[in-house]
Short mmCIF file of C-alpha atoms and ligand atoms in Angstrom, two decimals:
data_model
loop_
_atom_site.label_atom_id
_atom_site.label_comp_id
_atom_site.label_asym_id
_atom_site.label_seq_id
_atom_site.Cartn_x
_atom_site.Cartn_y
_atom_site.Cartn_z
CA MET N 1 -0.10 -0.31 -0.44
CA LYS N 2 0.83 3.28 -0.86
CA THR N 3 1.04 6.07 1.56
CA ILE N 4 0.08 9.80 1.39
CA VAL N 5 0.55 12.19 3.91
CA ILE N 6 -1.46 15.93 3.40
CA HIS N 7 0.37 18.50 6.10
CA SER N 8 0.97 22.37 5.27
CA ILE N 9 2.53 25.25 7.48
CA HIS N 10 -0.29 27.31 7.55
CA PRO N 11 -3.66 26.01 7.97
CA GLY N 12 -6.78 26.65 6.15
CA GLU N 13 -4.42 25.71 2.87
CA GLY N 14 -6.33 22.96 2.13
CA LYS N 15 -5.18 19.91 2.97
CA THR N 16 -7.97 18.46 3.63
CA LYS N 17 -9.57 19.35 0.38
CA VAL N 18 -6.60 17.67 -1.43
CA ALA N 19 -6.25 14.88 0.88
CA LYS N 20 -10.38 13.30 0.01
CA GLU N 21 -10.16 14.96 -3.59
CA LEU N 22 -7.46 12.97 -4.24
CA ALA N 23 -8.83 9.87 -2.54
CA GLY N 24 -11.59 9.58 -3.38
CA TYR N 25 -10.13 10.23 -7.04
CA LEU N 26 -8.25 6.61 -6.40
CA GLN N 27 -11.16 5.43 -5.28
CA LEU N 28 -13.44 5.90 -7.95
CA GLN N 29 -10.76 5.22 -10.65
CA GLY N 30 -10.85 1.31 -8.65
CA HIS N 31 -8.07 1.39 -6.20
CA SER N 32 -9.52 0.51 -2.86
CA THR N 33 -8.43 3.81 -1.12
CA LEU N 34 -8.69 4.12 3.06
CA LEU N 35 -9.30 8.34 3.66
CA ALA N 36 -7.43 8.78 7.41
CA ASP N 37 -8.50 12.42 9.02
CA LEU N 38 -5.62 12.91 12.47
CA ASP N 39 -6.72 16.47 12.47
CA PHE N 40 -8.63 16.09 16.07
CA VAL N 41 -7.45 19.83 16.00
CA THR N 42 -9.70 21.66 13.56
CA ASP N 43 -13.56 22.38 14.26
CA PRO N 44 -14.57 19.05 13.01
CA ALA N 45 -18.07 21.90 10.69
CA ARG N 46 -15.06 21.73 8.55
CA ARG N 47 -13.65 18.78 7.98
CA ALA N 48 -15.08 16.84 4.60
CA LEU N 49 -17.24 14.33 4.00
CA GLY N 50 -19.85 14.10 6.11
CA LEU N 51 -20.01 10.86 7.52
CA PRO N 52 -21.15 9.79 11.01
CA SER N 53 -19.29 11.08 14.36
CA THR N 54 -18.41 7.99 15.64
CA PRO N 55 -16.65 5.38 15.47
CA ASN N 56 -13.25 7.54 14.84
CA LEU N 57 -10.17 8.05 15.75
CA GLU N 58 -10.60 8.96 19.13
CA ASP N 59 -12.51 5.03 20.27
CA LEU N 60 -9.62 4.26 18.03
CA LEU N 61 -6.52 6.22 20.41
CA GLU N 62 -9.07 5.50 23.23
CA GLU N 63 -8.08 1.23 22.98
CA ILE N 64 -4.68 1.90 21.92
CA THR N 65 -4.33 3.78 25.68
CA ARG N 66 -6.34 1.11 27.30
CA GLN N 67 -4.45 -1.89 25.30
CA SER N 68 -0.76 0.33 26.50
CA LYS N 69 -1.01 -0.21 30.07
CA ILE N 70 -0.25 -3.70 29.71
CA ASN N 71 1.14 -3.70 26.06
CA PRO N 72 5.02 -1.16 25.22
CA PHE N 73 2.83 0.69 21.95
CA PHE N 74 5.31 -1.40 19.61
CA ASN N 75 3.75 -4.46 20.96
CA ILE N 76 0.49 -2.89 20.28
CA ASN N 77 -1.33 -4.56 17.30
CA PHE N 78 -5.25 -5.23 15.49
CA SER N 79 -6.37 -7.32 13.29
CA GLU N 80 -8.40 -6.37 9.82
CA GLU N 81 -11.65 -7.36 12.11
CA GLN N 82 -10.61 -4.65 14.33
CA MET N 83 -8.82 -1.97 12.18
CA ASN N 84 -12.94 -2.85 9.93
CA GLN N 85 -15.28 -1.31 13.31
CA TYR N 86 -13.08 2.10 12.93
CA LEU N 87 -13.28 2.62 9.67
CA LEU N 88 -17.39 4.26 7.62
CA THR N 89 -18.33 4.31 4.09
CA HIS N 90 -18.76 7.67 1.95
CA ASN N 91 -20.61 7.39 -0.77
CA SER N 92 -18.25 7.13 -3.87
CA GLY N 93 -16.99 3.49 -1.67
CA LEU N 94 -13.93 5.59 -0.33
CA LYS N 95 -13.06 3.89 3.08
CA VAL N 96 -12.61 7.04 6.11
CA LEU N 97 -11.26 6.72 9.52
CA SER N 98 -13.18 9.70 10.77
CA SER N 99 -11.87 12.12 13.88
CA GLU N 100 -13.66 14.29 15.93
CA ASN N 101 -13.28 17.20 18.11
CA ALA N 102 -10.66 16.36 20.42
CA LYS N 103 -8.11 18.77 21.55
CA TYR N 104 -7.14 17.49 24.12
CA LEU N 105 -5.79 15.30 22.81
CA ALA N 106 -2.45 17.48 21.89
CA SER N 107 -1.76 17.76 25.55
CA ASP N 108 -1.47 13.84 25.21
CA GLU N 109 2.29 13.37 26.11
CA ARG N 110 2.11 10.44 24.71
CA ILE N 111 -0.23 11.37 21.65
CA ALA N 112 3.07 11.25 18.79
CA GLU N 113 3.62 7.07 19.96
CA LYS N 114 -0.58 6.80 20.04
CA LEU N 115 -0.62 8.11 16.16
CA THR N 116 2.29 5.56 15.55
CA VAL N 117 0.19 3.58 16.45
CA VAL N 118 -2.62 3.95 14.40
CA VAL N 119 -1.09 5.20 11.24
CA ARG N 120 0.85 1.28 11.60
CA SER N 121 -2.44 -0.72 11.57
CA LEU N 122 -3.69 1.31 8.84
CA LYS N 123 -0.72 0.35 7.12
CA LYS N 124 -1.47 -3.41 7.56
CA LEU N 125 -5.40 -3.23 5.94
CA PRO N 126 -5.13 -4.61 2.17
CA TYR N 127 -5.57 -0.98 0.46
CA ASP N 128 -3.94 0.65 -2.34
CA TYR N 129 -3.79 3.75 -1.23
CA LEU N 130 -3.71 5.86 3.06
CA ILE N 131 -4.43 9.16 1.62
CA ILE N 132 -3.82 10.57 5.26
CA ASP N 133 -5.23 14.51 5.90
CA THR N 134 -3.46 16.48 8.85
CA ASP N 135 -3.37 19.32 11.29
CA SER N 136 -0.78 22.77 10.50
CA SER N 137 1.25 21.94 13.63
CA ALA N 138 4.66 21.59 13.44
CA ARG N 139 4.05 18.98 16.27
CA ASP N 140 6.70 15.89 17.28
CA TYR N 141 2.62 13.52 16.37
CA ASN N 142 2.60 15.22 13.56
CA GLN N 143 6.74 14.77 12.57
CA ALA N 144 5.47 10.53 13.86
CA ILE N 145 2.61 10.51 10.77
CA ILE N 146 5.18 12.17 8.10
CA GLN N 147 7.69 9.41 9.41
CA GLU N 148 5.61 6.63 8.38
CA ALA N 149 4.81 8.19 4.35
CA ASP N 150 5.84 7.16 1.14
CA HIS N 151 5.28 10.26 -0.07
CA VAL N 152 4.50 13.86 1.78
CA LEU N 153 2.92 16.34 -0.02
CA ILE N 154 2.76 20.30 0.78
CA VAL N 155 0.43 22.04 0.44
CA THR N 156 0.64 25.82 0.08
CA ASP N 157 0.02 29.12 -2.21
CA ASN N 158 2.93 31.24 -3.60
CA PHE N 159 2.34 34.58 -1.32
CA ARG N 160 5.56 35.09 0.03
CA TYR N 161 5.35 34.75 4.07
CA SER N 162 4.17 31.21 2.59
CA VAL N 163 6.58 30.56 0.68
CA LYS N 164 9.24 32.03 3.29
CA ASP N 165 7.85 30.14 6.62
CA LEU N 166 8.19 27.05 4.17
CA ARG N 167 11.84 27.58 3.78
CA HIS N 168 12.73 27.52 7.11
CA TYR N 169 9.83 24.89 7.82
CA VAL N 170 11.71 22.53 4.57
CA MET N 171 15.77 23.72 7.37
CA LYS N 172 13.75 22.98 9.87
CA MET N 173 13.14 19.20 9.20
CA HIS N 174 16.91 18.65 7.84
CA ASP N 175 17.77 19.85 11.66
CA ILE N 176 15.19 17.30 12.81
CA GLY N 177 17.25 14.99 10.92
CA PHE N 178 14.47 14.29 8.05
CA SER N 179 14.68 13.59 4.83
CA THR N 180 12.46 15.90 2.26
CA LEU N 181 13.13 13.78 -0.46
CA ASN N 182 9.93 12.38 -0.78
CA PHE N 183 8.33 15.74 0.30
CA LYS N 184 6.31 17.47 -3.06
CA ILE N 185 4.17 21.04 -2.87
CA VAL N 186 0.50 21.09 -4.28
CA LEU N 187 0.21 24.47 -5.26
CA ASN N 188 -3.24 25.95 -4.11
CA LYS N 189 -5.36 27.89 -6.02
CA VAL N 190 -4.02 29.52 -9.18
CA PRO N 191 -0.64 31.20 -8.58
CA ASN N 192 -1.13 34.84 -8.66
CA PRO N 193 1.71 36.44 -10.65
CA LEU N 194 2.29 39.14 -8.35
CA GLN N 195 3.40 36.86 -5.76
CA VAL N 196 6.54 34.42 -5.99
CA SER N 197 7.13 32.35 -9.18
CA ILE N 198 6.58 28.61 -9.13
CA GLU N 199 10.52 28.73 -9.98
CA GLU N 200 11.60 30.25 -6.59
CA LEU N 201 9.29 28.75 -5.38
CA GLU N 202 10.81 25.31 -6.28
CA GLN N 203 14.63 26.95 -5.51
CA GLU N 204 13.63 28.48 -2.40
CA SER N 205 11.88 25.56 -0.45
CA GLY N 206 14.06 22.76 -2.93
CA LEU N 207 10.96 20.95 -3.09
CA LYS N 208 9.23 20.65 -6.88
CA VAL N 209 5.44 21.65 -7.31
CA ILE N 210 3.48 18.32 -8.65
CA GLY N 211 0.45 20.13 -9.27
CA ILE N 212 -1.42 23.81 -9.25
CA ILE N 213 -5.00 22.83 -8.22
CA PRO N 214 -7.23 26.11 -9.55
CA VAL N 215 -9.28 28.19 -7.59
CA LEU N 216 -12.83 26.19 -7.48
CA THR N 217 -16.12 28.73 -7.78
CA LYS N 218 -18.42 27.84 -5.22
CA GLY N 219 -21.48 25.91 -5.91
CA THR N 220 -25.38 27.21 -7.02
CA LYS N 221 -28.42 27.17 -4.23
CA ALA N 222 -28.03 24.22 -4.70
CA ALA N 223 -25.36 22.89 -3.14
CA THR N 224 -25.57 23.99 0.43
CA MET N 225 -21.96 23.48 2.47
CA GLN N 226 -23.14 20.68 3.74
CA THR N 227 -23.51 19.02 0.55
CA GLU N 228 -20.35 20.47 -0.85
CA ASP N 229 -18.63 18.12 2.31
CA ILE N 230 -19.80 14.91 1.38
CA ASN N 231 -19.01 15.92 -2.60
CA LEU N 232 -16.63 14.85 -4.54
CA THR N 233 -15.24 17.23 -6.78
CA VAL N 234 -13.47 14.07 -8.24
CA ALA N 235 -17.35 12.93 -9.28
CA GLU N 236 -18.74 15.32 -11.72
CA PRO N 237 -15.65 15.85 -13.91
CA ASP N 238 -17.54 18.25 -17.03
CA LYS N 239 -17.91 20.51 -14.07
CA ASN N 240 -14.35 20.84 -13.34
CA PRO N 241 -12.06 19.43 -15.73
CA GLU N 242 -9.21 22.00 -14.02
CA PHE N 243 -9.34 20.50 -10.74
CA LEU N 244 -9.67 16.79 -12.77
CA GLN N 245 -6.35 17.24 -14.65
CA ALA N 246 -4.38 18.37 -10.77
CA VAL N 247 -5.46 15.94 -8.60
CA LYS N 248 -4.19 13.72 -12.05
CA ASP N 249 -1.15 15.46 -12.34
CA VAL N 250 -0.21 15.21 -8.88
CA LEU N 251 -0.54 11.16 -8.60
CA ALA N 252 0.53 11.02 -11.88
CA ALA N 253 3.98 12.40 -10.35
CA LEU N 254 4.53 9.96 -7.31
N1 ATP W 301 -8.67 25.28 -4.83
C1 ATP W 301 -10.33 25.77 -3.92
N2 ATP W 301 -11.16 26.54 -4.33
C2 ATP W 301 -11.95 27.31 -3.73
N3 ATP W 301 -11.48 26.44 -2.42
C3 ATP W 301 -11.14 26.01 -1.83
C4 ATP W 301 -9.78 25.22 -2.99
N4 ATP W 301 -9.41 24.51 -1.19
C5 ATP W 301 -9.44 24.99 -0.63
N5 ATP W 301 -10.98 25.63 -1.15
C6 ATP W 301 -11.20 25.86 0.49
O1 ATP W 301 -10.94 27.55 1.50
C7 ATP W 301 -11.39 26.25 3.28
C8 ATP W 301 -10.51 25.90 3.95
O2 ATP W 301 -9.63 24.41 2.73
P1 ATP W 301 -9.54 23.43 3.98
O3 ATP W 301 -10.96 23.36 5.32
O4 ATP W 301 -8.93 22.03 2.70
O5 ATP W 301 -7.56 23.63 4.49
P2 ATP W 301 -6.88 22.75 6.05
O6 ATP W 301 -5.55 23.40 4.99
O7 ATP W 301 -7.90 21.29 5.96
O8 ATP W 301 -7.84 23.62 6.98
P3 ATP W 301 -7.34 23.40 8.59
O9 ATP W 301 -5.63 23.67 9.01
O10 ATP W 301 -8.04 24.00 9.01
O11 ATP W 301 -7.67 21.76 8.44
C9 ATP W 301 -12.95 25.36 2.76
O12 ATP W 301 -13.58 26.12 2.99
C10 ATP W 301 -12.47 24.34 0.80
O13 ATP W 301 -13.70 24.08 0.38
MG1 MG W 302 -8.26 20.42 7.28
#
């Protein structure tokens, strides 16, 4: 299974949008795909896919906490059947590990180890792709998640301050011993010529831009915020051909 982690340096850059559309596209192409929302910080009203609120990541983490009282983390294992109890199914067929707001988890001093158990357990499941959505904090638990990835996609715009922050982030990751060879940039929202050029962005960050996601125009009246969350843009290719192309470009570059 290929594991793709979606991350960004700032909140609201489009991680959740990119994660669900990549996962949805892969699923619709006939690849069995698992989307894991490992963001327990962001307001759940802004989360994607409009699935029921349970079971979720918090339930799985509780079970890991329970087991960690008798087993070291590296010895905690879940069978496929046990893991399936925590997964939901989206109308596209996509399997989802959902997440609700559980900000207190960020102050759990073992959260990085617990999330490592989560990701390793998900990786053992028989899917073609695992797509992981994260929050944008520079916390140890996100580094633990990134450590498990085959590919890390950094979603960003090309405003000068974003590019500067991205450069610092990459430098910091190198300082703490991470290779960023498997990190790529997904530019979200068509680049503004007044901002940093793609060439400069690649040069500054040392990362390659593998896709440019266009700005989507807001849905019609019939498509409320909620249905926009549930529906996949990639499921309506005729309406947004440029968006679909960007998703294809990203996947082709991995
Ligand atoms: N290309 C785009 N065109 C139009 N709207 C977009 C695009 N990308 C993202 N959005 C919208 O911008 C908002 C923020 O995107 P999203 O929730 O995916 O960001 P995020 O990085 O996951 O945020 P957070 O850090 O809070 O989790 C959402 O309402 C989303 O639908
Ligand atoms: Mg998000």
